[in-house]
Coordinates of C-alpha atoms and ligand atoms in Angstrom, one line a residue:
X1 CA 149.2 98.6 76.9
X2 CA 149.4 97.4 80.7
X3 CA 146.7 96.9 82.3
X4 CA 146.2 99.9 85.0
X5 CA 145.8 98.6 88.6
X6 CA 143.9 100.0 91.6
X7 CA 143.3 99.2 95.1
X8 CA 139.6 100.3 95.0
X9 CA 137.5 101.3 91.4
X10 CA 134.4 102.7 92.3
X11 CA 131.1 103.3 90.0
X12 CA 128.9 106.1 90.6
X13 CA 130.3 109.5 91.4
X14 CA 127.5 110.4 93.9
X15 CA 127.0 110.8 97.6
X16 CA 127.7 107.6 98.2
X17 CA 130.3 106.6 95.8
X18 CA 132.9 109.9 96.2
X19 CA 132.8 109.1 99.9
X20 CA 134.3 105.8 99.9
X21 CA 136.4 106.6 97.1
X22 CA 137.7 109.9 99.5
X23 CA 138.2 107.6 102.2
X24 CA 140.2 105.0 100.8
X25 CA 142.6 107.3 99.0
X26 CA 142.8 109.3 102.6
X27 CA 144.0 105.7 103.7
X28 CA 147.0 105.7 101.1
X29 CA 144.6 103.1 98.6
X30 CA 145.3 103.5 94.8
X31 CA 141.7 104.5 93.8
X32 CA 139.7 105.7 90.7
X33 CA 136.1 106.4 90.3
X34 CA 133.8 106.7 87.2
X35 CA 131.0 108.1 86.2
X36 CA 128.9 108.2 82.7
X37 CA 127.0 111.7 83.6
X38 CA 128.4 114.7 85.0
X39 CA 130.4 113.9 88.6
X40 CA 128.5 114.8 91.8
X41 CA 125.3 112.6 91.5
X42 CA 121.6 113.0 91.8
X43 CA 121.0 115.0 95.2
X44 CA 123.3 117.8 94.3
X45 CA 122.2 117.9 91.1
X46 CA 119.0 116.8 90.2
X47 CA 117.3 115.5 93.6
X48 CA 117.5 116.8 97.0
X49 CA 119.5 119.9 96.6
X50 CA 117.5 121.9 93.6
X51 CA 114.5 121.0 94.4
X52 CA 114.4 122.6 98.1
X53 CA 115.4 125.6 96.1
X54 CA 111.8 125.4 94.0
X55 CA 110.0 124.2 97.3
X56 CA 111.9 127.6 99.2
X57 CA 110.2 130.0 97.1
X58 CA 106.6 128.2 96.8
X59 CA 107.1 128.4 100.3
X60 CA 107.5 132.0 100.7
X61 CA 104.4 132.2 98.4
X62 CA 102.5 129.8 100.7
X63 CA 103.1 132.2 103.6
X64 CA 102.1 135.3 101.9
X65 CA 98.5 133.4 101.1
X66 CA 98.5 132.4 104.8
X67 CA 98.9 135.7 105.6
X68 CA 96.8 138.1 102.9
X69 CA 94.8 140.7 104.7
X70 CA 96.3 140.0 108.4
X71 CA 98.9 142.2 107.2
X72 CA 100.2 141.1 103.5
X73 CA 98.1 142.9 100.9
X74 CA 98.9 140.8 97.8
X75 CA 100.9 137.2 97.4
X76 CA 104.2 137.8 94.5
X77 CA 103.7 136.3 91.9
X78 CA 106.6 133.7 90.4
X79 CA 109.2 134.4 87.8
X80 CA 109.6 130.9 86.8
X81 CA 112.8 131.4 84.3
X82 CA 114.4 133.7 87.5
X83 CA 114.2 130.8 89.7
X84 CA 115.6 128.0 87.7
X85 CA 117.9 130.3 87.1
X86 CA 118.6 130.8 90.9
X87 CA 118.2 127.3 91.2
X88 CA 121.1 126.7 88.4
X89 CA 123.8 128.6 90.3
X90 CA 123.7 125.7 92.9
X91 CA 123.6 123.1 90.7
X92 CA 126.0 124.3 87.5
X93 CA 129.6 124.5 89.3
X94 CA 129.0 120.4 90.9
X95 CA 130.7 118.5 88.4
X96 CA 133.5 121.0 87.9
X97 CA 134.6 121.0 92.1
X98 CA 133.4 117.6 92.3
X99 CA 136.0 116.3 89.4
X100 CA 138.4 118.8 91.1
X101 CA 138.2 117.6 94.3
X102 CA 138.5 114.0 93.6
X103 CA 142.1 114.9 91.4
X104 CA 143.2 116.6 94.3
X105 CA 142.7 113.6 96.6
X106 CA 144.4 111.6 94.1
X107 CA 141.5 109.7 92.9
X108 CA 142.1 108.7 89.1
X109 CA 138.3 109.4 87.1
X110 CA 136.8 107.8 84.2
X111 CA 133.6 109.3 82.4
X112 CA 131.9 106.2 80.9
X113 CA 130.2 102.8 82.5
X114 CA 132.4 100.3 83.3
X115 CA 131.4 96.4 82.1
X116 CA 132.8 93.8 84.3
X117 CA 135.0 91.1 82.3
X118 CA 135.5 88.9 85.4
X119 CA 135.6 89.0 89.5
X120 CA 138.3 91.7 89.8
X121 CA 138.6 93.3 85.6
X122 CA 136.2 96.1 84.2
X123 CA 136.6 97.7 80.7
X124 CA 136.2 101.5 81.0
X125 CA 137.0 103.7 78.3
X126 CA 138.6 101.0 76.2
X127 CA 140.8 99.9 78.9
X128 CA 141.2 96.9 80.7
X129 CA 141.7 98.1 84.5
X130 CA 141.7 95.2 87.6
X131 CA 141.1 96.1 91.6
X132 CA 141.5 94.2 94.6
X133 CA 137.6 96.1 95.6
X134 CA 135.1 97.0 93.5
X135 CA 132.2 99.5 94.6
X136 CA 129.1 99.7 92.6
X137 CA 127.1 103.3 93.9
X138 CA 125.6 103.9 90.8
X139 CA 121.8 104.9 92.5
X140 CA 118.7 104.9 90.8
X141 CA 117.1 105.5 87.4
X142 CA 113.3 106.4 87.0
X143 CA 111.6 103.1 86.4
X144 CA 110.6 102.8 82.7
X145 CA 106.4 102.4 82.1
X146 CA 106.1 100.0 79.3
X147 CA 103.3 101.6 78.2
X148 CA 102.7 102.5 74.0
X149 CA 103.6 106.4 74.1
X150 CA 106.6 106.1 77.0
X151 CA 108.8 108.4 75.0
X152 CA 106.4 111.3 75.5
X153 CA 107.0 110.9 79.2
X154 CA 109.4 113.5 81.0
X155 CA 111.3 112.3 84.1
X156 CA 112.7 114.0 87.3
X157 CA 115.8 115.5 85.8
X158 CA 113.8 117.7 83.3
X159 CA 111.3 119.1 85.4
X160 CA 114.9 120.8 86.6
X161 CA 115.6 122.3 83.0
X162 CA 112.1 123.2 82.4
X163 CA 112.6 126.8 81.0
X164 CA 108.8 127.6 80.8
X165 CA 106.8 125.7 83.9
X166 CA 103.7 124.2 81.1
X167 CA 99.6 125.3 81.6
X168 CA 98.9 122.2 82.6
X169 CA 101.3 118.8 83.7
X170 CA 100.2 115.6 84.2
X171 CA 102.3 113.3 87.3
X172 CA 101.8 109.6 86.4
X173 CA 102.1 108.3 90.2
X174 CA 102.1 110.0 93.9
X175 CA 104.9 109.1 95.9
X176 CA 107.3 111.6 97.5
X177 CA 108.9 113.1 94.1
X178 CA 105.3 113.2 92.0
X179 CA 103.7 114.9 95.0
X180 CA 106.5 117.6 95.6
X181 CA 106.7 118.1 92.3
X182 CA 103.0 118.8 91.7
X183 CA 103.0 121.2 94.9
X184 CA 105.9 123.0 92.8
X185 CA 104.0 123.1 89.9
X186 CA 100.5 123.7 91.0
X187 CA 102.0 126.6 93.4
X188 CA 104.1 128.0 90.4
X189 CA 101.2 128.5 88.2
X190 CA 100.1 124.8 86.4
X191 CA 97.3 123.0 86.6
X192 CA 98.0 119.9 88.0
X193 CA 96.5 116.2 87.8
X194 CA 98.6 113.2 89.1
X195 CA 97.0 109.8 88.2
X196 CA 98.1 107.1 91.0
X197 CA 98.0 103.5 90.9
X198 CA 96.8 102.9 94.5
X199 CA 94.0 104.3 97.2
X200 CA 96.2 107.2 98.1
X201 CA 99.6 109.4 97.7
X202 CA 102.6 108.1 99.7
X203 CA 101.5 104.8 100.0
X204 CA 104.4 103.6 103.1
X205 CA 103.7 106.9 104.9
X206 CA 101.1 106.9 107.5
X207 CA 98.0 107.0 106.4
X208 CA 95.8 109.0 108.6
X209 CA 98.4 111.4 108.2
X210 CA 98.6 111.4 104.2
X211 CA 95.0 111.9 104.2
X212 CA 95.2 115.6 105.3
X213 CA 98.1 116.3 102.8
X214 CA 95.9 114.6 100.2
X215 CA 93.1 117.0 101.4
X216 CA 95.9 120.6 101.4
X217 CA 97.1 118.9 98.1
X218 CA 93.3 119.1 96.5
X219 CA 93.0 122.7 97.6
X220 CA 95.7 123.8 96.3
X221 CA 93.6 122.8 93.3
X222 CA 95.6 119.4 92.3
X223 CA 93.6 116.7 90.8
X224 CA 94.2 113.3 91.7
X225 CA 93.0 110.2 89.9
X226 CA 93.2 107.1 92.4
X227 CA 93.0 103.4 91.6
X228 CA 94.4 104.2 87.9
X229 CA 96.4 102.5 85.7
X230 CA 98.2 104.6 82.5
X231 CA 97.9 102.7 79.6
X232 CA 98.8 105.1 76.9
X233 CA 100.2 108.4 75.9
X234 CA 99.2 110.3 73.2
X235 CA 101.0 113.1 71.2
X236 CA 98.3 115.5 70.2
X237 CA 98.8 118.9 68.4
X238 CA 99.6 121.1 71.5
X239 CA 98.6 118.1 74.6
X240 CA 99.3 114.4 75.5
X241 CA 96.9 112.5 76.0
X242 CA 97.1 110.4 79.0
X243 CA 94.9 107.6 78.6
X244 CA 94.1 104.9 81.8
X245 CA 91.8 102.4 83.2
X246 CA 90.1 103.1 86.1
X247 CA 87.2 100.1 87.6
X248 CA 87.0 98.5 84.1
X249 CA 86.9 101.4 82.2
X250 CA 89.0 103.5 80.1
X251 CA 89.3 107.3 80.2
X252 CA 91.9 109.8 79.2
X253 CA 92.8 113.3 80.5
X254 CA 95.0 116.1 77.8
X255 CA 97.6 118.2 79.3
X256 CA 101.4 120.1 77.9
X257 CA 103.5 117.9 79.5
X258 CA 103.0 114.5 81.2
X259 CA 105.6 113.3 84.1
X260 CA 106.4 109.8 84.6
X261 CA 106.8 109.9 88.7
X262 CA 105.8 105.9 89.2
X263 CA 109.5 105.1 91.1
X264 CA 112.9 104.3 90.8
X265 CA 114.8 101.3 90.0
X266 CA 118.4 100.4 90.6
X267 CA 120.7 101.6 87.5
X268 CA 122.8 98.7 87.1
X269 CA 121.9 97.4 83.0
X270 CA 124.9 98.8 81.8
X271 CA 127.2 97.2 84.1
X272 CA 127.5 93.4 83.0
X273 CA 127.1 91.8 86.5
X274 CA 127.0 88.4 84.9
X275 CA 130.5 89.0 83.9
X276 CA 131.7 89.9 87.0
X277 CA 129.0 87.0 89.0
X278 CA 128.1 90.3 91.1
X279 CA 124.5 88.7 92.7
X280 CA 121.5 91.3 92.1
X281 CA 117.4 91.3 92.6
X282 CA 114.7 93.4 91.8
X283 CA 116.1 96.5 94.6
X284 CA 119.3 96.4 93.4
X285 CA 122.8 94.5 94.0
X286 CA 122.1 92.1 96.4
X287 CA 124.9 92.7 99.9
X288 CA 125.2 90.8 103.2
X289 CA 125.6 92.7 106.1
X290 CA 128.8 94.2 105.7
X291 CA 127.5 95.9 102.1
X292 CA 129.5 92.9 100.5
X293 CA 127.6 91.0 97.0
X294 CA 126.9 87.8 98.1
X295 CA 128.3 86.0 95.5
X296 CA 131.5 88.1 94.3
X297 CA 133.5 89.2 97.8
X298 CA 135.6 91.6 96.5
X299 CA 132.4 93.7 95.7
X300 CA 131.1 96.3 97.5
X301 CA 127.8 98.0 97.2
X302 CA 126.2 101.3 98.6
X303 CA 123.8 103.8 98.1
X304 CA 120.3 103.7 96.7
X305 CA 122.1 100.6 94.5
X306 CA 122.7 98.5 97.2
X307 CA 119.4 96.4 97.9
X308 CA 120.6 96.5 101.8
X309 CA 116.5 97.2 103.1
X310 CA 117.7 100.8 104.2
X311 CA 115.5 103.6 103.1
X312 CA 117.0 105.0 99.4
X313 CA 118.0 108.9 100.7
X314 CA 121.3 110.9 100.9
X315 CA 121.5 110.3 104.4
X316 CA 121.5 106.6 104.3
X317 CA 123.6 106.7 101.2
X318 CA 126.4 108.1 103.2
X319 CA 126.2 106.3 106.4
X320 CA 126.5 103.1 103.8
X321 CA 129.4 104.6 102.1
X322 CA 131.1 104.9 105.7
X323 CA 130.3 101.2 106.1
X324 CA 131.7 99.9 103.1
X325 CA 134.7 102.2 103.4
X326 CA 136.1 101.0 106.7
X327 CA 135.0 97.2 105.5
X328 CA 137.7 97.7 102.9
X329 CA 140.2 99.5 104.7
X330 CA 140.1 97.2 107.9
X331 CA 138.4 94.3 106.6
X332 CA 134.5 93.0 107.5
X333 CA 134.0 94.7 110.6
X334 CA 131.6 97.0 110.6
X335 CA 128.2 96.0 110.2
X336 CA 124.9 97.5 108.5
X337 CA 122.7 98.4 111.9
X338 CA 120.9 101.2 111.1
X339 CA 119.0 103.6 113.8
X340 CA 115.6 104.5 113.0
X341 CA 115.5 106.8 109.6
X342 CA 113.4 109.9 109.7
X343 CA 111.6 110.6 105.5
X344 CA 110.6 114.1 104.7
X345 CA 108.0 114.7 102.1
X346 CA 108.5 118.4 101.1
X347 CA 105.3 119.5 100.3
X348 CA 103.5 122.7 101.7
X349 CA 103.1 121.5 104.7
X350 CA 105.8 118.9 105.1
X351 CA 104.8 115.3 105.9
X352 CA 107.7 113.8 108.2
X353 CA 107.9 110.3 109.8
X354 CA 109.8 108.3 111.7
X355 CA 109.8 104.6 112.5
X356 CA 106.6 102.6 112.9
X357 CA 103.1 103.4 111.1
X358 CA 100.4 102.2 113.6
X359 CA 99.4 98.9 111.0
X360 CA 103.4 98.0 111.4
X361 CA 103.2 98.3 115.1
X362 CA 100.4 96.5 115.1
X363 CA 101.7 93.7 112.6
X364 CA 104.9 93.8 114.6
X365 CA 102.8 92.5 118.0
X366 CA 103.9 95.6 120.2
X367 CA 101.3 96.4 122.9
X368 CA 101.4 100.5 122.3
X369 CA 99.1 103.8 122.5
X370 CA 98.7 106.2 119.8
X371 CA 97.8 109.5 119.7
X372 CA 96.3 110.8 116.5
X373 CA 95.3 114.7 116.3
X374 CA 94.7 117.5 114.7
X375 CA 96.3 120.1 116.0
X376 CA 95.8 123.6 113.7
X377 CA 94.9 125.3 116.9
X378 CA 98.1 124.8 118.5
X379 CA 99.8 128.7 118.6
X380 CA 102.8 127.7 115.8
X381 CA 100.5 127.2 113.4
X382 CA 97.5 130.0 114.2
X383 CA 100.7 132.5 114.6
X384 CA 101.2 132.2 110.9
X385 CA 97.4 130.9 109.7
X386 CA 98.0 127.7 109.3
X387 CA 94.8 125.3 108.2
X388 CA 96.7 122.1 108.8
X389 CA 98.3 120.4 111.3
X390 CA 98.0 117.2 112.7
X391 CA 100.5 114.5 114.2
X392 CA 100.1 110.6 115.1
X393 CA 102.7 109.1 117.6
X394 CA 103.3 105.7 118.2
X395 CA 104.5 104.8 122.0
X396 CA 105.7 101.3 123.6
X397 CA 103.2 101.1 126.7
X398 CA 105.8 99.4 129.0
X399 CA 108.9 101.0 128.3
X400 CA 106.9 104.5 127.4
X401 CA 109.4 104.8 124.2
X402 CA 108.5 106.3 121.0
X403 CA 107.9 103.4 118.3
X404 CA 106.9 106.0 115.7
X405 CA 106.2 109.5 114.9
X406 CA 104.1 111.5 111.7
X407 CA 104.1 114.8 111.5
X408 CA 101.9 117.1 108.8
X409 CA 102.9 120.9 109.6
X410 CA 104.9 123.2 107.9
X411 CA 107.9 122.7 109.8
X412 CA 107.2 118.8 110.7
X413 CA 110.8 118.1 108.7
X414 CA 112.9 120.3 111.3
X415 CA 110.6 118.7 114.3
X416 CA 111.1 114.9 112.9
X417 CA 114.9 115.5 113.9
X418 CA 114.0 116.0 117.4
X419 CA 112.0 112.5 117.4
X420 CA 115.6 111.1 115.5
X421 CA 117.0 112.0 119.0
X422 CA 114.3 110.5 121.0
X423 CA 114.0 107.2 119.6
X424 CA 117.9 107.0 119.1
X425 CA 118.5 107.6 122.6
X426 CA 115.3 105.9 123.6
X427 CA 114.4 108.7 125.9
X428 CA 111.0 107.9 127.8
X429 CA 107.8 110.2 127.0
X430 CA 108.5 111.6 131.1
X431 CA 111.8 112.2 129.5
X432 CA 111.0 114.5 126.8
X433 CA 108.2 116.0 128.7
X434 CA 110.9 117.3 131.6
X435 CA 112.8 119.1 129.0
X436 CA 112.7 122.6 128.5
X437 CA 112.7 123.9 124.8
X438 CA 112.9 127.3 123.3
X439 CA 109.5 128.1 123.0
X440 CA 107.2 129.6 120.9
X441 CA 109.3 126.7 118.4
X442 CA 107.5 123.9 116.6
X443 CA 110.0 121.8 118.4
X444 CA 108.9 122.5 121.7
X445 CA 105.6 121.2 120.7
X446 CA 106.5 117.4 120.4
X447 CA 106.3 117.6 124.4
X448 CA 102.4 118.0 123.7
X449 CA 102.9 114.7 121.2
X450 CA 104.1 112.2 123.4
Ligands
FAD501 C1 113.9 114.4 92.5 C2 114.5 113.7 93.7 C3 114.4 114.3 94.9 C4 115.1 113.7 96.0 N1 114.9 114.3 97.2 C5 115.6 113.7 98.3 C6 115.5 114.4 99.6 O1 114.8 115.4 99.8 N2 116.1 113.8 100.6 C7 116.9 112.7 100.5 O2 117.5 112.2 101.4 N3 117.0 112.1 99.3 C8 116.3 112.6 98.2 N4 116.5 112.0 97.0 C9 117.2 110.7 96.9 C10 118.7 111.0 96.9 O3 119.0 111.9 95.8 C11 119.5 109.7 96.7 O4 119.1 108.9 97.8 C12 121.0 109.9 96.7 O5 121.4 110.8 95.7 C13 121.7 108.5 96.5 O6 123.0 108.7 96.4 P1 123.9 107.6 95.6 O7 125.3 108.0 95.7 O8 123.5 106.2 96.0 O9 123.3 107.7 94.1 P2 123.4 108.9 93.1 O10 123.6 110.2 93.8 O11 122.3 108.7 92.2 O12 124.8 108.7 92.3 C14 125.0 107.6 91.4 C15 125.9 108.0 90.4 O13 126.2 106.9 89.6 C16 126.3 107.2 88.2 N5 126.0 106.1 87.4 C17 124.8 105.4 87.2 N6 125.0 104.3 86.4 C18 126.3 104.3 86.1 C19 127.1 103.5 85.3 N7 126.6 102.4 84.7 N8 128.4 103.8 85.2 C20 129.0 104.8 85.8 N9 128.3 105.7 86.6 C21 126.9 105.4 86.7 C22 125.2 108.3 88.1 O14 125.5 109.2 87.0 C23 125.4 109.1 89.4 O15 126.3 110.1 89.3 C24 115.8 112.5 95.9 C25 116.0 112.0 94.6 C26 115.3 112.5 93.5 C27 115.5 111.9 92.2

């Protein structure tokens, strides 16, 4: 059989990989993509875009407690098998539209990994197929906890398909996907215990900042174990049980369900970079500055995959797919220069940041003033009975610019958009202080913050 040949392959049909692969065939490029799950990639599927649909109606329960006897008589109570359900009829018709979609552009797909044979040859589906241009966007995978027991542990994707939420769930590790997951769970009905590694949840966040979500978080009744290490799981009768070592000792905690939630790592095993001397390290395949592999040029990397430094989110996974696009449509022009990248933790209430943490500033030798407060008496949050709020900002004495923002309020991931605009467009704190914002907005109170 001939061997098939394309302009562009790419791997990974996700946020990042369908938009270069849309792009190139837009330019007249021969292009196919594949993928070895269902097309349309984690954040429509089984990140970003389901879960705000669990987090939506928490929040609506959140409010209601807010709000009992200043006018709501009794919080609802959660269907749990209604809402996956509602949750489902965003996430069911992706692959279908996605695989159409990409036919229609004239993109040719394949549903397995492909395995490099050499610089420019993959195998995929039995056939040998070359391109000029490679793109590897194939994301992240949970990271694996080699731990005795590790095939008792569940993963992000199932807590999507859980049909019953279980009494009780343990989250092996607090960053942003444990901790969101555990406000979901703990909201919804389960009682909730998340053993973490370190001091504190969300260790790059801020951490005067964490520390009030850390204190919401245990008053919403979740446990947390710090300073812990898992070292076993256990399948009992009806529990797990969770064994770990904390100062020396070992101790173990039984719940239904236990969640592995310790991080992500780049998926690239199946892919035979050897074979294709495609460069990679421990965050994924390694790129220069155009998203190139160092080592093979005619390879292309972006996305969560690419180990490029930039923050691993949808939003960064597209402006990296842009970049490697026109790189291979007009050659190495366009470079990775990324503006400062806003993270949204979407808890009840929302931790947002931006830029600098007060120890980077410092470690970075900028001569800045903060401003750390807690703010629940501010109207937005009374007008609605909020018990926390709180924001630390970060602000270049000289130039009076905005180094770094953190936000803990309920709305702090809409307000964190507004800093985007300040710090992008380097407005000065007099600057933002003369406007005039709708008020009575959250947004209008970063003027108070600067
Ligand atoms: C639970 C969860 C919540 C999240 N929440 C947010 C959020 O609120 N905001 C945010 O910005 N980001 C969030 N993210 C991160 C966001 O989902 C990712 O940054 C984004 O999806 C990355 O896009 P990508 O195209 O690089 O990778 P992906 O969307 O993961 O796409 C990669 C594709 O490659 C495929 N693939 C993998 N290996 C192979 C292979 N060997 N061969 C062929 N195909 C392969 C996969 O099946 C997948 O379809 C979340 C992630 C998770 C898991």
């Amino acid at each position: 059989m001939a061997i098939k040949e394309y302009d562009v392959f790419v791997i990974g049909a996700g946020t990042a990989g369908k938009n270069v692969a849309y792009d190139c065939a837009a330019d007249g490029m021969k292009v196919a993509i594949a993928d070895n799950r269902e097309f349309g990639g984690t954040c429509a599927q089984r990140g970003c875009d389901p879960k705000k649909v669990l987090v939506g109606i928490t929040k609506a329960m959140q409010l209601s407690e807010n709000l009992k006897g200043k006018g709501i008589v009794s919080v609802p109570k959660i269907d749990w098998a209604a809402l996956q359900k509602f949750k489902s009829t965003f996430t069911y018709a992706v692959p279908a539209a996605t695989e159409r979609d990409l036919k229609k552009a004239g993109i040719e797909l394949y549903h397995q990994s492909p395995k490099f044979l050499d610089e420019n040859t993959l195998l995929v589906e039995g056939k040998t197929v070359k391109a000029k241009k490679i793109v590897i966007a194939t994301g992240q995978k949970p990271m694996a906890l080699k731990i005795p027991g590790r095939e008792y542990l569940k993963v992000s994707d199932d807590f999507f398909e859980l049909e019953d939420l279980p009494e009780s769930i343990v989250f092996v590790g607090a960053g942003y996907i444990g901790m969101e997951f555990a406000h979901i769970a703990a909201r919804c009905g389960s009682k909730v215990t998340i053993v973490e590694f370190g001091d504190r949840p969300l260790d790059p966040f801020e951490a005067d900042i964490v520390s009030h979500l850390t204190k919401a978080s245990e008053d919403l009744g979740l446990k947390f174990i710090f300073n812990a290490r898992v070292s076993k799981v256990e399948k009992l009768q009806k529990n797990y049980r969770i064994s770990f070592e904390k100062n020396g000792i070992t101790d173990s905690i039984d719940a239904r369900m236990v969640f592995n939630t310790a991080g992500r790592v780049p998926s690239i095993d199946e892919l035979d970079l050897e074979m294709g001397n495609v460069a990679f390290e421990k965050n994924g395949i390694s790129v220069n500055e155009f998203l190139q592999n160092t080592t093979n040029k005619n390879v292309y990397a972006c996305g969560d995959v690419s180990a490029s430094g930039a923050l691993p989110l949808t939003p960064t996974s597209s402006q990296e797919a842009r970049i490697v696009s026109m790189n291979i449509r007009k050659g190495n022009q366009t470079k990775m220069d990324f503006p400062p990248v806003p993270s949204v933790v979407f808890t009840i209430p929302q931790l947002a940041s931006i830029g600098l943490t007060e120890e980077e500033a410092k470690k970075k030798g900028y001569d800045f003033v903060v401003e750390y407060k807690s703010v629940p008496h501010w109207y937005n949050a009374k007008s609605t009975n909020e018990g926390i709020y709180a924001y630390k900002t970060i602000v270049d004495k000289k130039r009076n610019i905005v180094l770094g923002a953190h936000i803990i309020a309920s709305e702090a991931g809409e307000m964190i958009n507004l800093f985007v605009l300040a710090m992008c467009g380097k407005l000065t704190t007099e600057a933002i202080k003369a406007m005039i914002f709708a008020y009575p907005t959250w947004g209008n109170d970063i003027k108070g913050m600067v």
